[in-house]
Amino acid sequence: MKLNQLIAMLALAACAATALAEEVVVYSARNEQLIKPLFDAYTRDTGVQIKFITGSEGPLMERLKAEGQNTPADLLLTVDAGNLWQASQEGLLRPIQSKILQDNVPAHLRDPNNEWFGLSVRARTLVYNTGKVKPSDLSTYEHLADPKWKGRLCLRSSKKVYNQSLVAMMITEYGEAKAEAIVKGWVNNLATLPFPDDTKAIEAVANGQCDVTVVNTYYFGRLIEKSPMLAAAIFWPNQKLSSKDAGVHVNVSGAGVTRHAKNPAGAQKLMEWLSSDKAQNLYADKNLEYPVNPRIRPDSIVAGWGDFKQSLINVKEAGSKQVQAVKLMDRAGYK
Amino acid sequence: MAVTTPGTGLIAGAGWRAHPWVVYAACVAALVLVPVGVNMLSFLRVDGDMLGHLTHFVLPELLVNTFWLLLGVGLGVSVLGVSLAWLMAICEFPGRRWFEWALLLPLALPAYVTAFVAIDLLDFSCPVQSWLRQAWGVTGLFEIRSRGGVVLVMSLALYPYVYLIAKSAFATQGAMALEAAQSLGLTRTRGFFRVALPMARPWIAAGLMLVMMETLADFGTMAVFGYDTFTTAIYKAWYSLFSLPAAAQLASVLLLFVLVAVVIEQRSRAHMRYGAVGRHAVSRRIPLSQGLAWLACAYAAVVLVVAFVIPVTQLAFWSWQVMDQDLDARYWGFAWHSVALAVMATVLVGVTALLLAYAGRRHRDGAVPWLQRIATLGYAFPGAILAVGFFIPVAYLDNWLIDMARAWFGFQGTEILKGTLAVMLLAYLVRFLAVGFGPIDSGLQRITRNTDDAARSLGSSTWHLLSRVHWPMLSVSLQTAAVLTFVDVMKEMPITLMTRPFGWDTLAVRVFEMTSEGEWERAALPSLAMVVVGILPVLLLTWRTSATRH
C-alpha cells in the first residue's frame, strides 16, 4: 500500500470518528430485516445514528476478539443465549448497571452479572399433527422418548443451537445421565433424518410423515400465516410438573455492550430502549416472537396460542452446558 | 505486497540471488500462508478431550461420507462435464450453438440454492411425492435427503467447471486429435478414449480439482441436506463446541489432504507433455446423424432443465410472492456492490494467476511449483475458517497501525485497514486464486517451449512473445478463468460477511440474511438477482468467443 493512500485513509477515518461520536455501532447476528426497522425507529425517536453489520455469531465474536481495544462495535446482538454466554466468557462484554433493563427483563432471561440481557423470547415447544395425535397424548419433551412414539417423531438437526440449548437445559434440570437417556429415546423414535430447519419439520408433521416435532413457535407462526389450514397445532409441554424449573424451554435473542465500546452509554441507552414498551412489540412481533418484557402482550397470532408456563432456569445454562450437550447428542447418535 | 515487474527477463543466474519470478511466486504464496499460519498457531492449544470426542463419535462416519461424496461428485461432474464439452466442442447438431453457452448457466446458481429447491420439490412433504402419494398411493419412493441426492445436486451444480475448461481444451485440439487417431485406424469411440481424452487430461484435472476443493469445503449445501462431511465437523467444533482451535486443526488436516492430492495428480502426469494444435482445429466439427443429433439435443436439454430451468422457475415463483414486500430500490445497491466486487476481484485474481502461471513456466523445477500449489490452496479452505484466518492478522496489524497513528497524529478512529475494500479483495484473492490459476495454467501448458523458442529465434522480446504469441493463444483460458472467478466471487458469503465495510451489503449478503432464520423462500429474490447478474459475463464470453471465430 502506498504511503499517501495510507495517510489519506487515516485522515478520513479520523474525520469519520470525530463527526459521528454519538453514533452506536452494532454487530448483529439477528438479521437485517428484523433489526433495521427498530434502528430506524430509534433514530427517528432520538436522532442517534446506528451503524451495523450482520453475520454469524462465531465470526462476529472472533472479529470482536481480534479487534480488541480498537473494535468499532458498541453492542453485540445475538439470537440465542448460548453465544452471549460465550461472548461473556471470552471477555468480550462488559457489565452494565441499568434499573430499566433489570425492571424490563425477567431475572432468568438475563446474565446474573449483567453483561447481557434478553430482548425477545423464543419458545421451543411441541407441534403435532391434528389428525393423528390428541393433545391428551402429549405431556413433556421427555415423554417423546417413550417407545410409543417410535417412528412418529421428527426433529431438526442437532447442529442448530436451539436444540443444543434445549438439551443443555435438560442437563441442568435432570442431570447428564437422564438427559442422555432422553435424547437416545428421541433418536430411537425418529421417523426420518433430522431436518435442516424447523419449517421443514413442521411441514413433515402437517403432511403426516411423522406425528410430532419440537420447534420454535415463530416458525409455526410463519407457516400458519401462509397456510391457515395446516394440519398442525402447538402444544405446551412440561406444564403440569411441579418443580419450579419445569416449563416450556425458552431462549432469548439478546444483546450486551462490548468491553471496548467507544460509546457504551449510547449502547446501553439503545438496549434500554429496545426493552421498553415502545420497542418491544416491534422487536418481537416482526418475527412472531414473545416480548421479553412480561408486561407487553405479544402479537395477536402469537397470543392466540394461549399462555404457558416458562422454565425458570436461567438461560445462561444454555451456554455453560452447550459443549456438554453437543457431546451428549453426538454420543446418542443425534445427527 | 511486493510485486515484481513482469517481463524483465532473466536477471538471475548465478548464486543465491532470487529471481524476480520466484520472489513474486513466494509473495503470492505468503499471502495464502497467512490464514494457513493462523491455522497452524492453533496447534499451540490442543484440546485432547475435544479432539478425542470428535475422533471417536463424529469423524468415523464423516470420513466415510466425505469419501463417497468426493467419489460420487467427481464421477458425476466428469461424466457430465466431459461428455457435454465433447458434444459442444466437436460435434455439430441443431441447437448446439445455443446449448454451448446455456449449459454454463448453472454456474450462476449457488449449490445450496439448487439443493434447497431440490429438497423443496422432492422431499416427502413436497409436491411431487405428495401427488404420488395422494393420486397413486405410492410411498417410500425415494429419499432426496440422501447420499445419492447430495451427489446428484452437487454434480448438477458444479459440472460447469469441468465443462467450461474441458470444452476449451477439446475446441482447440479435439477434432484434430480424433482425425489423427482415425487415420491410424482407430474407431471414433476408441479415438476419443485413447487419444482425445488423455490429451485433455490437464484441463479436465484442473476443472475436477476445483470441483473437489469446492465440494470438500462446502458447508451450506451439506447443511441443507443434513449430510455431514469433514467440513461439517470443522464448523461443529467452532460453532457448537466453541473451539476455534479444534476447528483450525481439522481445517489444517483438510488442507494437507488437498495438497497431497494435488501433488499426486500432478506427479501422475509429470511425464506427459502437451502440445499445441492450430487455432483452426475447431472449424471441422463432426456432424451427427439425425438420430444421434436428437439424442445429443435431448441430453443437453435434460441437464439444462434439471440443473437450471427448474430451480430458476421455482426461484422466480417464490420471488414473485415476496416481491411486493422485499424488492425495493436498495436492490440496485446490492447488485452494484456484487458486480463491483466481482469485477475488481476478477481482475486482481486474473492478473495474479497469469503471472503466477508464468513464474511456473520460467522455473519448472525447484521452489516455484510448490509455491504455486500453496498459493492455490485457499479454495480448499472452508470459507468462514479462511475469513477469520485472514481477518485476525489484519486486525492485529490494524491495532499496531492504530496505536502508532494515535501516538503520532492523535488518531481517534478504530479502523485503518479493516473495513476497507483492499482487505476484502486480498481475502478474495486468497480464496479464488485457484479458480483463476487452474484454467490459465492448463492453457499455458498448451503453448509449447517450441513455440517460445521459435519466436525467440525470430528475435522476439519477452514482451513481444507475450503480446503477440501467448496472449492470442491464452485468451480463451483467460476468459474461462474470468467467468469462473466472477461468478464465484459473487456467490461468496463468509469472507464478504466478515470483511465488508459498513453498508457494503451484496446480493449474497441478502441471501444470508434470509436464510439465517430459515426464510428460504424469501432468499429466492436475491438468489434470482444473482443469477441475472451472473449471466452477464457468460453472455459476454459467448459473444466475444463467437465474435473472434467469425
XYZ file of C-alpha atoms in Angstrom, chain A residues 124-129 132 144 149-157 163 166 185-215 334, chain B residues 123-125 143 145:
56
model
C -39.242 -24.137 21.825
C -42.348 -26.237 22.010
C -44.143 -29.245 20.538
C -46.095 -29.170 17.292
C -48.322 -32.141 16.484
C -50.435 -33.420 13.629
C -53.198 -38.180 14.155
C -41.244 -38.133 23.390
C -43.609 -42.619 19.708
C -41.420 -44.963 17.711
C -41.319 -43.870 14.096
C -43.530 -40.889 14.874
C -41.053 -38.180 15.889
C -39.393 -35.584 13.665
C -36.540 -33.395 14.844
C -34.418 -30.648 13.471
C -30.668 -31.224 13.205
C -31.637 -27.898 20.064
C -32.815 -27.384 24.817
C -35.019 -42.279 23.221
C -35.729 -39.456 20.766
C -33.205 -40.814 18.299
C -34.839 -44.251 18.501
C -38.214 -42.736 17.769
C -37.194 -40.697 14.715
C -39.368 -41.206 11.651
C -36.744 -39.780 9.305
C -33.387 -37.987 9.198
C -33.324 -34.747 11.226
C -34.356 -31.733 9.154
C -32.189 -28.719 8.330
C -34.764 -26.280 9.680
C -37.850 -26.045 11.859
C -40.130 -25.196 8.939
C -39.356 -28.476 7.193
C -40.005 -30.377 10.429
C -43.422 -28.742 10.837
C -44.298 -29.474 7.206
C -43.364 -33.104 7.751
C -45.732 -33.240 10.723
C -48.528 -31.499 8.853
C -48.144 -33.904 5.909
C -48.158 -36.963 8.103
C -44.545 -38.045 7.635
C -44.427 -38.033 11.424
C -46.776 -37.063 14.247
C -44.928 -34.631 16.463
C -41.863 -32.387 16.470
C -40.033 -29.835 18.616
C -39.746 -26.338 17.145
C -28.452 -37.456 17.200
C -38.963 -34.315 -0.248
C -41.803 -36.198 1.444
C -43.870 -33.085 2.153
C -35.388 -40.034 -0.244
C -32.022 -36.178 1.543
